[in-house]
CSV table of C-alpha atoms in Angstrom, one decimal:
chain,number,residue,atom,x,y,z
A,560,MET,CA,0.0,0.0,0.0
A,561,SER,CA,2.7,2.4,0.8
A,562,PHE,CA,4.2,1.8,-2.7
A,563,LEU,CA,0.9,2.8,-4.4
A,564,PHE,CA,0.5,5.8,-2.2
A,565,ARG,CA,4.0,7.0,-3.0
A,566,HIS,CA,3.4,6.4,-6.7
A,567,LYS,CA,0.2,8.4,-6.6
A,568,ALA,CA,1.9,11.1,-4.7
A,569,ARG,CA,4.6,11.4,-7.4
A,570,VAL,CA,2.0,11.6,-10.1
A,571,PHE,CA,-0.1,14.2,-8.4
A,572,SER,CA,2.6,16.3,-7.0
A,573,PRO,CA,3.4,18.1,-10.3
A,574,ILE,CA,-0.3,18.8,-10.8
A,575,LEU,CA,-0.6,19.9,-7.2
A,576,LEU,CA,2.4,22.2,-7.6
A,577,MET,CA,0.9,23.7,-10.7
A,578,VAL,CA,-2.4,24.4,-9.0
A,579,LEU,CA,-0.9,25.7,-5.8
A,580,GLY,CA,1.7,27.6,-7.8
A,581,GLY,CA,-1.0,29.2,-9.9
A,582,CYS,CA,-2.6,30.5,-6.7
A,583,ALA,CA,0.6,32.0,-5.6
A,584,TYR,CA,1.1,33.9,-8.9
A,585,ILE,CA,1.4,37.6,-8.2
A,586,ALA,CA,0.4,39.9,-11.0
A,587,PRO,CA,2.5,42.9,-11.8
A,588,GLU,CA,1.5,45.8,-9.6
A,589,GLN,CA,-1.6,47.5,-11.0
A,590,PRO,CA,-1.8,51.3,-10.9
A,591,ILE,CA,-4.0,52.7,-8.2
A,592,ALA,CA,-7.3,53.8,-9.6
A,593,PRO,CA,-7.9,57.5,-9.3
A,594,PRO,CA,-10.4,58.6,-6.7
A,595,LEU,CA,-14.0,59.0,-7.8
A,596,PRO,CA,-15.1,62.5,-8.4
A,597,ALA,CA,-17.1,64.1,-5.7
A,598,LEU,CA,-20.8,64.0,-6.2
A,599,ALA,CA,-22.0,67.3,-7.5
A,600,LYS,CA,-24.2,68.9,-4.9
A,601,PRO,CA,-27.2,70.8,-6.4
A,602,ALA,CA,-26.9,74.6,-6.1
A,603,PRO,CA,-28.8,76.1,-3.2
A,604,PHE,CA,-32.3,77.1,-4.0
A,605,THR,CA,-32.9,80.6,-5.3
A,606,ALA,CA,-34.8,82.9,-2.9
A,607,ALA,CA,-38.0,82.3,-4.9
A,608,ASP,CA,-37.5,78.5,-4.9
A,609,ALA,CA,-36.8,78.5,-1.1
A,610,ASP,CA,-40.0,80.5,-0.6
A,611,LEU,CA,-42.0,78.1,-2.7
A,612,ALA,CA,-40.6,75.1,-0.8
A,613,GLN,CA,-41.4,76.7,2.6
A,614,LYS,CA,-45.0,77.5,1.5
A,615,LEU,CA,-45.5,74.0,0.2
A,616,ASN,CA,-44.1,72.6,3.4
A,617,THR,CA,-46.4,74.8,5.6
A,618,LEU,CA,-49.4,73.9,3.4
A,619,ASN,CA,-48.7,70.2,3.5
A,620,LEU,CA,-48.1,70.1,7.3
A,621,ALA,CA,-51.3,72.0,8.0
A,622,GLN,CA,-53.4,69.8,5.6
A,623,ILE,CA,-51.9,66.6,7.0
A,624,ALA,CA,-52.7,67.6,10.6
A,625,ALA,CA,-56.3,68.7,9.6
A,626,ALA,CA,-56.8,65.4,7.7
A,627,LYS,CA,-55.8,63.4,10.8
A,628,ASN,CA,-58.6,65.1,12.7
A,629,ALA,CA,-61.0,64.6,9.9
A,630,ARG,CA,-60.5,60.9,9.9
A,631,THR,CA,-61.8,60.6,13.5
A,632,HIS,CA,-64.0,63.7,13.9
A,633,ALA,CA,-65.9,63.8,10.6
A,634,GLY,CA,-69.7,63.1,10.6
A,635,ARG,CA,-69.8,62.3,7.0
A,636,SER,CA,-68.0,59.1,5.8
A,637,ASP,CA,-67.0,60.7,2.5
A,638,ILE,CA,-65.1,63.5,4.3
A,639,ALA,CA,-63.3,60.9,6.4
A,640,LEU,CA,-62.3,58.9,3.3
A,641,VAL,CA,-61.1,62.0,1.5
A,642,ALA,CA,-59.2,63.1,4.6
A,643,ALA,CA,-57.5,59.7,4.7
A,644,THR,CA,-56.5,60.1,1.0
A,645,ILE,CA,-55.3,63.7,1.7
A,646,GLY,CA,-53.2,62.5,4.6
A,647,GLN,CA,-51.5,59.7,2.5
A,648,ASP,CA,-51.0,61.8,-0.6
A,649,LEU,CA,-49.6,64.9,1.1
A,650,THR,CA,-47.4,62.8,3.4
A,651,ALA,CA,-45.8,61.3,0.2
A,652,LEU,CA,-45.4,64.7,-1.3
A,653,GLN,CA,-44.0,66.1,1.9
A,654,ALA,CA,-41.3,63.3,1.9
A,655,ARG,CA,-40.3,64.2,-1.6
A,656,LEU,CA,-40.2,67.9,-0.7
A,657,THR,CA,-38.1,67.3,2.4
A,658,LYS,CA,-35.6,65.1,0.5
A,659,LEU,CA,-35.3,67.8,-2.2
A,660,ALA,CA,-34.9,70.6,0.3
A,661,THR,CA,-32.3,68.7,2.2
A,662,SER,CA,-30.3,68.1,-1.0
A,663,HIS,CA,-30.4,71.9,-1.6
A,664,ALA,CA,-29.3,72.7,2.0
A,665,LEU,CA,-32.7,74.1,3.0
A,666,THR,CA,-34.1,73.2,6.4
A,667,LEU,CA,-37.9,73.0,6.5
A,668,THR,CA,-40.0,73.6,9.6
A,669,ASP,CA,-41.7,70.6,11.1
A,670,LYS,CA,-44.9,72.3,12.3
A,671,PRO,CA,-47.8,74.1,10.6
A,672,SER,CA,-47.9,77.9,10.9
A,673,ALA,CA,-49.3,79.4,14.1
A,674,THR,CA,-52.4,80.5,12.3
A,675,ASP,CA,-53.1,77.1,10.8
A,676,GLN,CA,-52.2,75.4,14.1
A,677,LYS,CA,-54.8,77.6,15.9
A,678,GLN,CA,-57.5,76.6,13.5
A,679,ILE,CA,-56.5,72.9,13.7
A,680,ASP,CA,-56.6,73.1,17.5
A,681,GLN,CA,-60.1,74.6,17.3
A,682,MET,CA,-61.3,71.9,14.9
A,683,GLN,CA,-60.1,69.2,17.4
A,684,HIS,CA,-63.0,70.1,19.7
A,685,LEU,CA,-65.6,69.7,17.0
A,686,TYR,CA,-67.4,66.5,15.9
A,687,GLY,CA,-69.9,65.5,13.4
A,688,ALA,CA,-71.7,68.1,11.2
A,689,ALA,CA,-70.0,71.0,13.0
A,690,PHE,CA,-66.6,69.5,12.2
A,691,ASP,CA,-67.5,68.8,8.6
A,692,LYS,CA,-68.6,72.4,8.0
A,693,ARG,CA,-65.5,73.8,9.6
A,694,TYR,CA,-63.1,71.4,7.9
A,695,ILE,CA,-64.6,72.1,4.4
A,696,ARG,CA,-64.4,75.8,5.1
A,697,TYR,CA,-60.8,75.5,6.3
A,698,PHE,CA,-59.7,73.4,3.4
A,699,SER,CA,-61.4,75.8,0.9
A,700,SER,CA,-59.9,78.9,2.3
A,701,ALA,CA,-56.4,77.3,2.4
A,702,ASP,CA,-56.8,76.1,-1.2
A,703,ALA,CA,-58.0,79.6,-2.3
A,704,ARG,CA,-55.0,81.2,-0.5
A,705,ILE,CA,-52.4,78.9,-2.0
A,706,LYS,CA,-53.6,78.6,-5.6
A,707,PRO,CA,-52.5,82.0,-6.9
A,708,VAL,CA,-49.2,81.7,-4.9
A,709,LEU,CA,-48.4,78.3,-6.4
A,710,ALA,CA,-49.3,79.4,-9.9
A,711,LYS,CA,-47.1,82.5,-9.7
A,712,GLN,CA,-44.2,80.7,-8.1
A,713,ILE,CA,-44.3,77.7,-10.4
A,714,ALA,CA,-44.0,80.0,-13.3
A,715,ALA,CA,-40.9,81.7,-11.7
A,716,SER,CA,-39.2,78.7,-10.3
A,717,LYS,CA,-35.9,77.4,-11.9
A,718,ASP,CA,-35.9,74.0,-10.1
A,719,THR,CA,-37.7,71.4,-12.2
A,720,ASP,CA,-38.0,68.9,-9.3
A,721,LEU,CA,-39.6,71.6,-7.1
A,722,VAL,CA,-42.0,72.6,-9.9
A,723,ALA,CA,-43.0,68.9,-10.3
A,724,ILE,CA,-43.8,68.7,-6.6
A,725,ALA,CA,-45.8,72.0,-6.7
A,726,ARG,CA,-47.8,70.9,-9.7
A,727,ASP,CA,-48.6,67.5,-8.1
A,728,THR,CA,-49.7,69.4,-5.0
A,729,GLN,CA,-51.8,71.7,-7.1
A,730,ALA,CA,-53.5,68.8,-9.0
A,731,LYS,CA,-54.2,66.9,-5.8
A,732,LEU,CA,-55.7,70.0,-4.0
A,733,GLY,CA,-58.0,70.5,-7.0
A,734,THR,CA,-59.1,66.9,-6.8
A,735,TYR,CA,-59.8,67.1,-3.1
A,736,GLN,CA,-61.6,70.4,-3.4
A,737,ALA,CA,-64.0,68.8,-5.9
A,738,GLN,CA,-64.6,65.8,-3.6
A,739,LEU,CA,-65.3,67.9,-0.5
A,740,HIS,CA,-68.2,69.7,-2.1
């Protein structure tokens, strides 16, 4: 047995050396790859773009907060359903807006304006038909205030991503307005 083992070892040793030697082969030194270029940061928003982003942010936060109340305080089921949709849609738009603003070095507030918060707080104490009436009035007045501002600033904005968010917001607000009446 030992004779066969030694014979096999002699036959396999050149093969084994070739395999092991191939693993030990060291390639000539490769040049070091140049560093990747830095990611280009978008330019900061213009004053008009920053203003539009802030207004969209304030509008979204106020409408999201009011919609949360409407889901539990509304007397009409259609208002509660529209409010649920408003909450979902504007939360998604708000996430897009926050991401865009952050990439442009703009910090957005995380609370509705004091005026909007006051109205939202007042609506929290209403239920049923009284809430429905107040919510529809609040939504309609906010929509009427923001429509001309959005139209003017969309036309003046230089940032295509911000314009897309503003147009999406405009379209959704129009849809909600039609559903609430």
